[in-house]
JSON list of C-alpha atoms in Angstrom, two decimals:
[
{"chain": "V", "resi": 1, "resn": "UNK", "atom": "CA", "xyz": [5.01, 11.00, 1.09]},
{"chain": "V", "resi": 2, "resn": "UNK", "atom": "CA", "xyz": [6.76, 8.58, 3.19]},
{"chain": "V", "resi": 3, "resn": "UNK", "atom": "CA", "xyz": [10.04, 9.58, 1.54]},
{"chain": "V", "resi": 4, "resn": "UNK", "atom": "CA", "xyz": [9.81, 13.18, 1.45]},
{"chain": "V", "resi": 5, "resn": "UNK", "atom": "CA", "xyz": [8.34, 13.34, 5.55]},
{"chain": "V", "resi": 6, "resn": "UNK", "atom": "CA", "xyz": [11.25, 10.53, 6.97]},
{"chain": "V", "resi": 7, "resn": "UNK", "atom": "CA", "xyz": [14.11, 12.88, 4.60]},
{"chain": "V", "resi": 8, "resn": "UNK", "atom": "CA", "xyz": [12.99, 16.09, 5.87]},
{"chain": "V", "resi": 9, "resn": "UNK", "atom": "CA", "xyz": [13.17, 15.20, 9.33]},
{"chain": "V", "resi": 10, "resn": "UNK", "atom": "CA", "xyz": [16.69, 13.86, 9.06]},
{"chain": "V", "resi": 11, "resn": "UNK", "atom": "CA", "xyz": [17.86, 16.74, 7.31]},
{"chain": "V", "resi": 12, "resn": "UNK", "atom": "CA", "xyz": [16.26, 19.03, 9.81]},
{"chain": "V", "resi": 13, "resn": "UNK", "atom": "CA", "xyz": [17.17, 17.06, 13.16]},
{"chain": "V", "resi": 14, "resn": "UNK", "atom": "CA", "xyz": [21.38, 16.67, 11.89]},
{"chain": "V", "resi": 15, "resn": "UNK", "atom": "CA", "xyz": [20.76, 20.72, 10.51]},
{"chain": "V", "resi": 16, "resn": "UNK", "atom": "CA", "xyz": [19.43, 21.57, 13.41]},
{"chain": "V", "resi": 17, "resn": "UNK", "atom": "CA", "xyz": [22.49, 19.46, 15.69]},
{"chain": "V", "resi": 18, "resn": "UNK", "atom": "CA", "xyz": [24.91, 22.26, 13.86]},
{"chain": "V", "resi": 19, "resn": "UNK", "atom": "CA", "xyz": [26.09, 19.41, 10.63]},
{"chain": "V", "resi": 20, "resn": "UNK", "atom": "CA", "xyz": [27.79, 20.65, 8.05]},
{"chain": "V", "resi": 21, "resn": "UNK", "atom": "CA", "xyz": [26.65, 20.46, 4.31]},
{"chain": "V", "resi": 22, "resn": "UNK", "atom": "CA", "xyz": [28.49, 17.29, 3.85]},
{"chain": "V", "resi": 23, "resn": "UNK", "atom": "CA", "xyz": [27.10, 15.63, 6.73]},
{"chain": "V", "resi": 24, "resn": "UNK", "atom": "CA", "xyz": [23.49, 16.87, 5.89]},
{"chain": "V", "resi": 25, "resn": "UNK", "atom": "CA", "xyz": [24.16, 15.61, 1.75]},
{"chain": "V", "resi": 26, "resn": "UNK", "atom": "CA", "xyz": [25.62, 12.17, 3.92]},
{"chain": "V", "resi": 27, "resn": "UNK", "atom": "CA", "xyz": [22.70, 11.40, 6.24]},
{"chain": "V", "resi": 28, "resn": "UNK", "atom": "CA", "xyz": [20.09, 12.52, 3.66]},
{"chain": "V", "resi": 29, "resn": "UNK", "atom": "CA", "xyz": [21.68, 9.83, 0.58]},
{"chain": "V", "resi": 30, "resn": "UNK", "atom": "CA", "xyz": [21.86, 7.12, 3.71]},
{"chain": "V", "resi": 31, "resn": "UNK", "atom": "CA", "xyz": [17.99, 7.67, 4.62]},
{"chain": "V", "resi": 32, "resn": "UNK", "atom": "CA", "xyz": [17.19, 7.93, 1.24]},
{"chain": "V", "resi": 33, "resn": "UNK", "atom": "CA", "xyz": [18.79, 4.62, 0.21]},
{"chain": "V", "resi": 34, "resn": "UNK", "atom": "CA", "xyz": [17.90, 2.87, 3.96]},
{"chain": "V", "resi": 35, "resn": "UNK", "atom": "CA", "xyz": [14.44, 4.10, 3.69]},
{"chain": "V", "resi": 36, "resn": "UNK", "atom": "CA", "xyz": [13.61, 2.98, 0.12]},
{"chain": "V", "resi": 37, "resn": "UNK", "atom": "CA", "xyz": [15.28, -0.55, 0.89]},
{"chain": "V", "resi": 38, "resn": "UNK", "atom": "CA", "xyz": [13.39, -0.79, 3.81]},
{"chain": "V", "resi": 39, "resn": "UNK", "atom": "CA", "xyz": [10.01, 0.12, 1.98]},
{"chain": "V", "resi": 40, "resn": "UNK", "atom": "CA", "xyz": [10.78, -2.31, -0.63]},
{"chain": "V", "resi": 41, "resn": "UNK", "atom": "CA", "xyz": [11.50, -5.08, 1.41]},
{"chain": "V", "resi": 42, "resn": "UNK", "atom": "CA", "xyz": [8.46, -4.57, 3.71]},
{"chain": "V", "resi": 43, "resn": "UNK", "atom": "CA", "xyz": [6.07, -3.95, 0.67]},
{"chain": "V", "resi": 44, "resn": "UNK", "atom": "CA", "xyz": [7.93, -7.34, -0.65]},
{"chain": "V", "resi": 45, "resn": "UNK", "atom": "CA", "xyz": [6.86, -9.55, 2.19]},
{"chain": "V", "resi": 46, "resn": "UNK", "atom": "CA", "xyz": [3.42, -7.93, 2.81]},
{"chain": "V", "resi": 47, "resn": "UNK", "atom": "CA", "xyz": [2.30, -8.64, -0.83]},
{"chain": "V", "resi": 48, "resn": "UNK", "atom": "CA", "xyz": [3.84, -12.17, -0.82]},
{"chain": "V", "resi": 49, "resn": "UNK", "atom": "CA", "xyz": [2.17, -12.91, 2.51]},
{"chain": "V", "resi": 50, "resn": "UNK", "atom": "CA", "xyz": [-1.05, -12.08, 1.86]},
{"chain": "V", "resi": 51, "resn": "UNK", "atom": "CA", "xyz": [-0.48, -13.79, -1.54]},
{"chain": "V", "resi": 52, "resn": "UNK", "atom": "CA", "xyz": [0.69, -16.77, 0.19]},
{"chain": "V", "resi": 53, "resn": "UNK", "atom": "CA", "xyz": [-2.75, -16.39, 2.43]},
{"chain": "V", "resi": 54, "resn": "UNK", "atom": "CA", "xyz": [-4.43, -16.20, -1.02]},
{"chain": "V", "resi": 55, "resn": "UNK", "atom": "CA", "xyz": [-3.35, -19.50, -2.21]},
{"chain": "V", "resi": 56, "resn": "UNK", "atom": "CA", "xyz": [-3.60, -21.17, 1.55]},
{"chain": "V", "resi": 57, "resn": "UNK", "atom": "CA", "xyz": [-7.82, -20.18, 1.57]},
{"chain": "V", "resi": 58, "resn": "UNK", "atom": "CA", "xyz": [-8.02, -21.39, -2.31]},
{"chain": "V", "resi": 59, "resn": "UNK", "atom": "CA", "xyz": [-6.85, -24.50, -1.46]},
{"chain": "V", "resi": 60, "resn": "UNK", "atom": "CA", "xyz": [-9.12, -25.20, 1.40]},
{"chain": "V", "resi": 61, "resn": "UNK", "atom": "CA", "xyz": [-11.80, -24.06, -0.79]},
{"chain": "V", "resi": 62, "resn": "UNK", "atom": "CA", "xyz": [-10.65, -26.69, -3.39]},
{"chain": "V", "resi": 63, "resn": "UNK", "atom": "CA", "xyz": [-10.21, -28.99, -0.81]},
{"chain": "V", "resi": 64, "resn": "UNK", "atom": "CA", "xyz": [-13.39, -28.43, 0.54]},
{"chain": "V", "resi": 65, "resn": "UNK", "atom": "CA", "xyz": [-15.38, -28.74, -3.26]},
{"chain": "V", "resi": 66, "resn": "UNK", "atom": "CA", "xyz": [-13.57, -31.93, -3.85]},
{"chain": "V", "resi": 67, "resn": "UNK", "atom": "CA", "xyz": [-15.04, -33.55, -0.53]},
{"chain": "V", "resi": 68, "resn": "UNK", "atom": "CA", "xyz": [-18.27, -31.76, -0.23]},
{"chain": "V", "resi": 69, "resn": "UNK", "atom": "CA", "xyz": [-20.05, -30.58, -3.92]},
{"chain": "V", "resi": 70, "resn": "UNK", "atom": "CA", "xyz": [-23.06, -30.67, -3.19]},
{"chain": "V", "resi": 71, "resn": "UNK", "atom": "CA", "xyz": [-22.91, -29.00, 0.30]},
{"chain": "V", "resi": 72, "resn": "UNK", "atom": "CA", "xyz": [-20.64, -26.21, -1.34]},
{"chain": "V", "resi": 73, "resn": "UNK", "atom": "CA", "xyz": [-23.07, -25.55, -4.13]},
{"chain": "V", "resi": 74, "resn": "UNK", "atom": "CA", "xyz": [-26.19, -24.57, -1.69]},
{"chain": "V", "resi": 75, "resn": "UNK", "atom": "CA", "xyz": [-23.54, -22.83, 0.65]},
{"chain": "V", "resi": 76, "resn": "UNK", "atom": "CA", "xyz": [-23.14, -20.56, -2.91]},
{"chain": "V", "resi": 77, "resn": "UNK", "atom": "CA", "xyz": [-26.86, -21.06, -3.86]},
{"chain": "V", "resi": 78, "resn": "UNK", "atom": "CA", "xyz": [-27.32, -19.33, -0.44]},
{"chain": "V", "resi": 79, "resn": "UNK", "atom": "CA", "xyz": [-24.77, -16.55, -0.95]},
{"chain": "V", "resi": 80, "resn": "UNK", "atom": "CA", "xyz": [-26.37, -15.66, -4.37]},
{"chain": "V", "resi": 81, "resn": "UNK", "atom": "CA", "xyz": [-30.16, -16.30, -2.88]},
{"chain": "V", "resi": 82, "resn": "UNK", "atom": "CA", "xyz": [-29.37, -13.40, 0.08]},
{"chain": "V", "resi": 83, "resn": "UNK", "atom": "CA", "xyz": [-28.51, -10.87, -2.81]},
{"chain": "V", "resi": 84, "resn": "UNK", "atom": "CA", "xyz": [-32.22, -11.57, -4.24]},
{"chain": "V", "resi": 85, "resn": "UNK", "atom": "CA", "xyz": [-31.38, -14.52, -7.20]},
{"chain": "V", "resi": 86, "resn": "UNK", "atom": "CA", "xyz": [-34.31, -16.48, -7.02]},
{"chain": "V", "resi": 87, "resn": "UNK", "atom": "CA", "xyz": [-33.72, -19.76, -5.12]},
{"chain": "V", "resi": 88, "resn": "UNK", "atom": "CA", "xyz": [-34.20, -22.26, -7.87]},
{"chain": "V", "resi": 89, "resn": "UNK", "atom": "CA", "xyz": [-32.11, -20.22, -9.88]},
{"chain": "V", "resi": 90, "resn": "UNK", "atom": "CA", "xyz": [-29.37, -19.84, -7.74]},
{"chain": "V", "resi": 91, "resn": "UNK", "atom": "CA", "xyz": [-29.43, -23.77, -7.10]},
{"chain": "V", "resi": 92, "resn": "UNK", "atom": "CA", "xyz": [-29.49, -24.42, -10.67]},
{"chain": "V", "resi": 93, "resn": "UNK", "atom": "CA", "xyz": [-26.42, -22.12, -11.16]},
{"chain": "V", "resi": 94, "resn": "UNK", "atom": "CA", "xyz": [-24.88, -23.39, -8.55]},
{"chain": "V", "resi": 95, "resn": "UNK", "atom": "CA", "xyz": [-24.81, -26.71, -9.72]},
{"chain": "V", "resi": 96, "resn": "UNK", "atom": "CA", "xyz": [-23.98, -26.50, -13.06]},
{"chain": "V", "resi": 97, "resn": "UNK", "atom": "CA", "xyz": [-20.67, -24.08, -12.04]},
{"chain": "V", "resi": 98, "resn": "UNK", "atom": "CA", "xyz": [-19.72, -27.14, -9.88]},
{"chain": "V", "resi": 99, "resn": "UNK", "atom": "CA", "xyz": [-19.91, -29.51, -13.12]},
{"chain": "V", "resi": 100, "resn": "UNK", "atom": "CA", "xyz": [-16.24, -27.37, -13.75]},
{"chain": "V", "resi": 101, "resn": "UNK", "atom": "CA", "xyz": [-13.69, -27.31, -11.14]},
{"chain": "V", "resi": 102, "resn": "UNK", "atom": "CA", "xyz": [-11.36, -24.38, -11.82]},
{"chain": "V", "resi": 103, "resn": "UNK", "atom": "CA", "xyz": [-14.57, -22.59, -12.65]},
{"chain": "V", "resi": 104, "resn": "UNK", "atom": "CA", "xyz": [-15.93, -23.57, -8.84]},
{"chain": "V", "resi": 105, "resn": "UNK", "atom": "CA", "xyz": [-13.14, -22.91, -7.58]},
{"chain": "V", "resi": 106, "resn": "UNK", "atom": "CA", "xyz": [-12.52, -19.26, -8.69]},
{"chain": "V", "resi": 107, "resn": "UNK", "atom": "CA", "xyz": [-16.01, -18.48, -7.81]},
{"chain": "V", "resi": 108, "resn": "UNK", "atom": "CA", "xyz": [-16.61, -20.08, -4.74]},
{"chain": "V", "resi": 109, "resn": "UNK", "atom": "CA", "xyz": [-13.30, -17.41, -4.07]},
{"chain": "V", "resi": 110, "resn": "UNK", "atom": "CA", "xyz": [-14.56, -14.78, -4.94]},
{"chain": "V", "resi": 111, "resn": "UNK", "atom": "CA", "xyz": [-18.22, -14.96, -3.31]},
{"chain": "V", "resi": 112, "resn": "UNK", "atom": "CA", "xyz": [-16.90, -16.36, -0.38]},
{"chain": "V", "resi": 113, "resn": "UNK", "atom": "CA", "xyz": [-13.52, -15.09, 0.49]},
{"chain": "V", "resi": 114, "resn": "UNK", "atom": "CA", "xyz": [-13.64, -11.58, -1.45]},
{"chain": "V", "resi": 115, "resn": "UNK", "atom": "CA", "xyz": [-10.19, -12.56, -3.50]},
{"chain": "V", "resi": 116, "resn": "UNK", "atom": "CA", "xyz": [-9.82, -13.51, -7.16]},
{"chain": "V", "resi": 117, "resn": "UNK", "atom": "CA", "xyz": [-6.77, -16.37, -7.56]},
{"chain": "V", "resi": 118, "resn": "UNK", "atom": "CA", "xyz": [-6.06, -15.02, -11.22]},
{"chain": "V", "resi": 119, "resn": "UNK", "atom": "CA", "xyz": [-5.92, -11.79, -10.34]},
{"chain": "V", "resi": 120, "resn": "UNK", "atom": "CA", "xyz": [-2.89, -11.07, -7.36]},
{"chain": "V", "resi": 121, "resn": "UNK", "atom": "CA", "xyz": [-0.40, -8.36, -7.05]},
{"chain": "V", "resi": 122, "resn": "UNK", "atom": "CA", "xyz": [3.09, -9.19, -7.67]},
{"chain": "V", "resi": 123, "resn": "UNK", "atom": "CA", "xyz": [5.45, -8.63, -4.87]},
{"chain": "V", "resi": 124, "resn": "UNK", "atom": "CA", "xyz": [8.04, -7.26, -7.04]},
{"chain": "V", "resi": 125, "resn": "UNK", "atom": "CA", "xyz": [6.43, -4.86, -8.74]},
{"chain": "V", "resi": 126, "resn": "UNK", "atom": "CA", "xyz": [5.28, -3.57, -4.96]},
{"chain": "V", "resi": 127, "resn": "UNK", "atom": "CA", "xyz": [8.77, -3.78, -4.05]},
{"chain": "V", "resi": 128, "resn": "UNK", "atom": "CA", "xyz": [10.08, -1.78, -6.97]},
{"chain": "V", "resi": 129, "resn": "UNK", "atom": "CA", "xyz": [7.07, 0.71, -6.89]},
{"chain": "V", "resi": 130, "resn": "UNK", "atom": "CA", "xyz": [7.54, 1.42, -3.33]},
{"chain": "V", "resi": 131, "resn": "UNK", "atom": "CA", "xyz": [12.06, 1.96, -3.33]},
{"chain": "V", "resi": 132, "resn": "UNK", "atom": "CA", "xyz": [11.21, 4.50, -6.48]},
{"chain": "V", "resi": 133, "resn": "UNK", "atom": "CA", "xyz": [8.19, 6.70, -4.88]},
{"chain": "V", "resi": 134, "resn": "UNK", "atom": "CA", "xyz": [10.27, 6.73, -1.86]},
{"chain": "V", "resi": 135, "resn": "UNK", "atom": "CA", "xyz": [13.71, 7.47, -3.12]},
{"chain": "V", "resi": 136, "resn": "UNK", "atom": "CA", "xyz": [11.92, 10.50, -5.49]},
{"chain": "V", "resi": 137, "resn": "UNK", "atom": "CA", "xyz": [10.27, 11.60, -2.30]},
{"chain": "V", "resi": 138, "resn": "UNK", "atom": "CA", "xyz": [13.47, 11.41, -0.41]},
{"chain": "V", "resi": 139, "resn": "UNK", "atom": "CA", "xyz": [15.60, 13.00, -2.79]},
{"chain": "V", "resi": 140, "resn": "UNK", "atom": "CA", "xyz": [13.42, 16.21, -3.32]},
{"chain": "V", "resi": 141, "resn": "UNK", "atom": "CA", "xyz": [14.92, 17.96, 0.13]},
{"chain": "V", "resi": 142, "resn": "UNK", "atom": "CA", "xyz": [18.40, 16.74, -0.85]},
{"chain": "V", "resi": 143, "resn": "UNK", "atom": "CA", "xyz": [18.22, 18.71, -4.60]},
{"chain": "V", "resi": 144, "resn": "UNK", "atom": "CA", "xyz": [19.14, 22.09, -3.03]},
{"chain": "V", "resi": 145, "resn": "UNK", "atom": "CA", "xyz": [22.03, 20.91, -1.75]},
{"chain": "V", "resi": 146, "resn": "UNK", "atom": "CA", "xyz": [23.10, 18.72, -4.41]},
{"chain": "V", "resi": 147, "resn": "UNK", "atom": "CA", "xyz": [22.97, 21.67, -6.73]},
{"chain": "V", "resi": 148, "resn": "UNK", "atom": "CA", "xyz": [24.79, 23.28, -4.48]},
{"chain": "V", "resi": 149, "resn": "UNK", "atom": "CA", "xyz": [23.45, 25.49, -2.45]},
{"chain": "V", "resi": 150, "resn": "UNK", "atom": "CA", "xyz": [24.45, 24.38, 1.06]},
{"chain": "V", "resi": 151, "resn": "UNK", "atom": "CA", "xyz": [21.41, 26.00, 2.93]},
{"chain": "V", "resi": 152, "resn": "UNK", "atom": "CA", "xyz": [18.98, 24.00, 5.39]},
{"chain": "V", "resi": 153, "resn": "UNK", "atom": "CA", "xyz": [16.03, 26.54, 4.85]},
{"chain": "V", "resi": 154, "resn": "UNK", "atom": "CA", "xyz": [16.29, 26.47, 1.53]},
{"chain": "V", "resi": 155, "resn": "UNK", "atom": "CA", "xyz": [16.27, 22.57, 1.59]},
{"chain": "V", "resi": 156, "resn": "UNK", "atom": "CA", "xyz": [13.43, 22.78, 4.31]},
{"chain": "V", "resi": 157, "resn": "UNK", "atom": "CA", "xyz": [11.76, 24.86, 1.88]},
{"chain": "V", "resi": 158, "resn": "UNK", "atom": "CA", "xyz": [12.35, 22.55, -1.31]},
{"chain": "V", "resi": 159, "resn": "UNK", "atom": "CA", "xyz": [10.68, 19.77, 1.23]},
{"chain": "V", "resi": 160, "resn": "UNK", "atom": "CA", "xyz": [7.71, 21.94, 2.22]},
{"chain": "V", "resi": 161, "resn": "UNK", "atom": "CA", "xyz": [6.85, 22.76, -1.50]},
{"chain": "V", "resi": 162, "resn": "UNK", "atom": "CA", "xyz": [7.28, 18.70, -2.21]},
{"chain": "V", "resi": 163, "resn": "UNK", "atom": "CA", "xyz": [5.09, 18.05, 0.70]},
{"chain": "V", "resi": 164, "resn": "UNK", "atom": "CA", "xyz": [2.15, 20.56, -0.44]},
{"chain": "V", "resi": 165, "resn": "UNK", "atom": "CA", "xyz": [2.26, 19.37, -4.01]},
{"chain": "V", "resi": 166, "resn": "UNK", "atom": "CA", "xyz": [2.20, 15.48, -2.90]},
{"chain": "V", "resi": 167, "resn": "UNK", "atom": "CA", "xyz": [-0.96, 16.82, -0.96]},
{"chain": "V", "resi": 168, "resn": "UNK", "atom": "CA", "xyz": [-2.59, 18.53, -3.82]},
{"chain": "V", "resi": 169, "resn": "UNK", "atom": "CA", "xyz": [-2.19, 15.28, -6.12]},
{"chain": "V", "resi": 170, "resn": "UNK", "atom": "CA", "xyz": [-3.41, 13.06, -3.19]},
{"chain": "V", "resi": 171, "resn": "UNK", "atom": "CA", "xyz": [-7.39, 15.72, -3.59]},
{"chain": "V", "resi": 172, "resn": "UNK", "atom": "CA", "xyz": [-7.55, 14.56, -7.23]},
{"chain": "V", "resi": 173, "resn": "UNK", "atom": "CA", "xyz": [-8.24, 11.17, -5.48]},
{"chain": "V", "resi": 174, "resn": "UNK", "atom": "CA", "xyz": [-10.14, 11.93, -2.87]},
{"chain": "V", "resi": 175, "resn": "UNK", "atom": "CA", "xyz": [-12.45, 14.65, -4.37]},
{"chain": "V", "resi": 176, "resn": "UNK", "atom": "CA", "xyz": [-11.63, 17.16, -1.60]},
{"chain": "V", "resi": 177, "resn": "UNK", "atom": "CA", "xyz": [-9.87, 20.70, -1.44]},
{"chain": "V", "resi": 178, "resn": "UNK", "atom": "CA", "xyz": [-6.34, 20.78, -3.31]},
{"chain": "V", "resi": 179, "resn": "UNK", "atom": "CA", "xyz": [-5.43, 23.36, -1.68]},
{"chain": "V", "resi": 180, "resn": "UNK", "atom": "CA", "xyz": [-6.36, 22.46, 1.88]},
{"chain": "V", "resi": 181, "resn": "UNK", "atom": "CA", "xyz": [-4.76, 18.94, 0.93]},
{"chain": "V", "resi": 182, "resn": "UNK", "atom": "CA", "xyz": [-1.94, 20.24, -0.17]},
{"chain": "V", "resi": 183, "resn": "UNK", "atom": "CA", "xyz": [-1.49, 22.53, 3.33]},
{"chain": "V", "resi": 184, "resn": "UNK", "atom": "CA", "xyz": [-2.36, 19.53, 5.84]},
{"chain": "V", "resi": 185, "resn": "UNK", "atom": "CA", "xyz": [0.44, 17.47, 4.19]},
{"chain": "V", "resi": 186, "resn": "UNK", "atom": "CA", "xyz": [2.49, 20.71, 4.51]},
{"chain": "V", "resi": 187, "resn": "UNK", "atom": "CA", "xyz": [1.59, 20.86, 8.49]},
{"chain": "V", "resi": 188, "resn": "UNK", "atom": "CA", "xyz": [2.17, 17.67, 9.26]},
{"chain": "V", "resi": 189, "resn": "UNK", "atom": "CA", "xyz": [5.67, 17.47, 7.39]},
{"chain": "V", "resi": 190, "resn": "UNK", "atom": "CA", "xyz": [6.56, 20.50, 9.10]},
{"chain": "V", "resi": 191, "resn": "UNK", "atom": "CA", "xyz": [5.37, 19.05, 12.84]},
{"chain": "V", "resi": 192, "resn": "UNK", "atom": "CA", "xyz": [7.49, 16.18, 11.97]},
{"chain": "V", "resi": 193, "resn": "UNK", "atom": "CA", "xyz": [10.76, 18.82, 11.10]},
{"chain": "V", "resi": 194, "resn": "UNK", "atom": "CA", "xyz": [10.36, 20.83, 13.98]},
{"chain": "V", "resi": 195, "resn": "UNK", "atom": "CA", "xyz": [10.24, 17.79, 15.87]},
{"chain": "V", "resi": 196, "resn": "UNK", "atom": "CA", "xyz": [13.62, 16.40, 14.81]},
{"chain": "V", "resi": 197, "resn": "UNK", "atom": "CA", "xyz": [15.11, 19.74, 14.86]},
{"chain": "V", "resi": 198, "resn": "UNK", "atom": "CA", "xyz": [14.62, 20.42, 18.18]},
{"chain": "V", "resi": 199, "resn": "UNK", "atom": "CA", "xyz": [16.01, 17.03, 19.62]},
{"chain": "V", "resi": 200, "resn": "UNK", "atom": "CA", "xyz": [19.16, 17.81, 17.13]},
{"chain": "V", "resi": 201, "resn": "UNK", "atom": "CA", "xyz": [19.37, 21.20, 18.30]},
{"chain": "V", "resi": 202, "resn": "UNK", "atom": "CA", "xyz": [19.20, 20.08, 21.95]},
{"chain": "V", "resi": 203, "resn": "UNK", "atom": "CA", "xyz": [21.56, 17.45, 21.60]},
{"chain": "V", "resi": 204, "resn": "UNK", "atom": "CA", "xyz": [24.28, 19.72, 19.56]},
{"chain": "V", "resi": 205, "resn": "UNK", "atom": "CA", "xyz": [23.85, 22.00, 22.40]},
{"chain": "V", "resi": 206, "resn": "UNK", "atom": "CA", "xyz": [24.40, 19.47, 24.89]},
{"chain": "V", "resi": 207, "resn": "UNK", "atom": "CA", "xyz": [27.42, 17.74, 22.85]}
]
């Protein structure tokens, strides 16, 4: 989505400025490859930060289990007694988890801190999963004129139909209306074109 909205608003804002094919073709493979370096890179050092967050909290929680067993075990004993495991139970359970340390450890994570330290993304496969989606987005108002048909409604058009169909799949997720999906997707691309294509169009004027 990201690709498809950010490529269809170049191509519209230098098509509406007066560009020529070439120039469109230029500034559409330059936001193409600028926007899905850009994704990757920020999807990179997201994932690796919060990863890095991740390992920061499981250490303190190891930290804190080394020092303090037996106050860590009721502080789970409580977690487990609030979601209706009987109290002895929960102690006993509690204990006996502490008797293993990696055990403890991934537990106490996962009941206290919501996270799983097995079980992280990768930053690289974010990075790489993030530059593809957006580059295929990108490159779907580009196709009409790489086939060659140098026309900006026709690549406008290409956009719109990639924008309503990224819509539809997004309502096999989210259990609403494909079609209605499919057409807010459609409006908001199209806000975001006529946008750019008026400030190009003003500013060819003015140039």
């Amino acid at each position: 989505m990201d690709g498809l909205v950010t490529n269809i608003a170049l191509i519209a804002g230098v098509g509406g400025g007066g560009a020529a094919a070439r120039q469109i073709v230029l500034t559409g493979a330059a936001g193409l490859v600028a926007g899905a370096i850009s994704m990757a890179l920020g999807e990179f050092t997201s994932v690796r930060a919060q990863n890095e967050q991740v390992a920061a909290e499981v250490l303190k929680e190891r930290r804190e289990l080394d020092r303090y067993p037996e106050a860590e075990a009721a502080e789970l004993a409580r977690i487990w007694q609030a979601r209706g495991v009987p109290p002895e139970l929960a102690r006993e359970v509690a204990t006996i988890l502490g008797r293993n340390p990696e055990a403890a450890v991934r537990v106490h994570a996962q009941e206290e801190l919501g996270v799983d330290p097995n079980d992280v993304p990768s930053p690289w496969t974010a990075a790489g999963s993030s530059f593809v989606c957006f580059a295929a987005g990108a490159l779907v108002p580009l196709l009409p004129y790489l086939s060659g048909a140098a026309s900006l409604p026709l690549a406008l058009g290409a956009g719109g139909v990639g924008l309503f169909v990224a819509g539809a799949l997004i309502a096999r997720f989210t259990r609403r209306s494909w079609w209605r999906s499919g057409a807010r997707q459609l409006l908001l691309g199209a806000a975001a074109a006529g946008a750019t294509y008026l400030v190009g169009h003003i500013i060819g004027i003015a140039a």
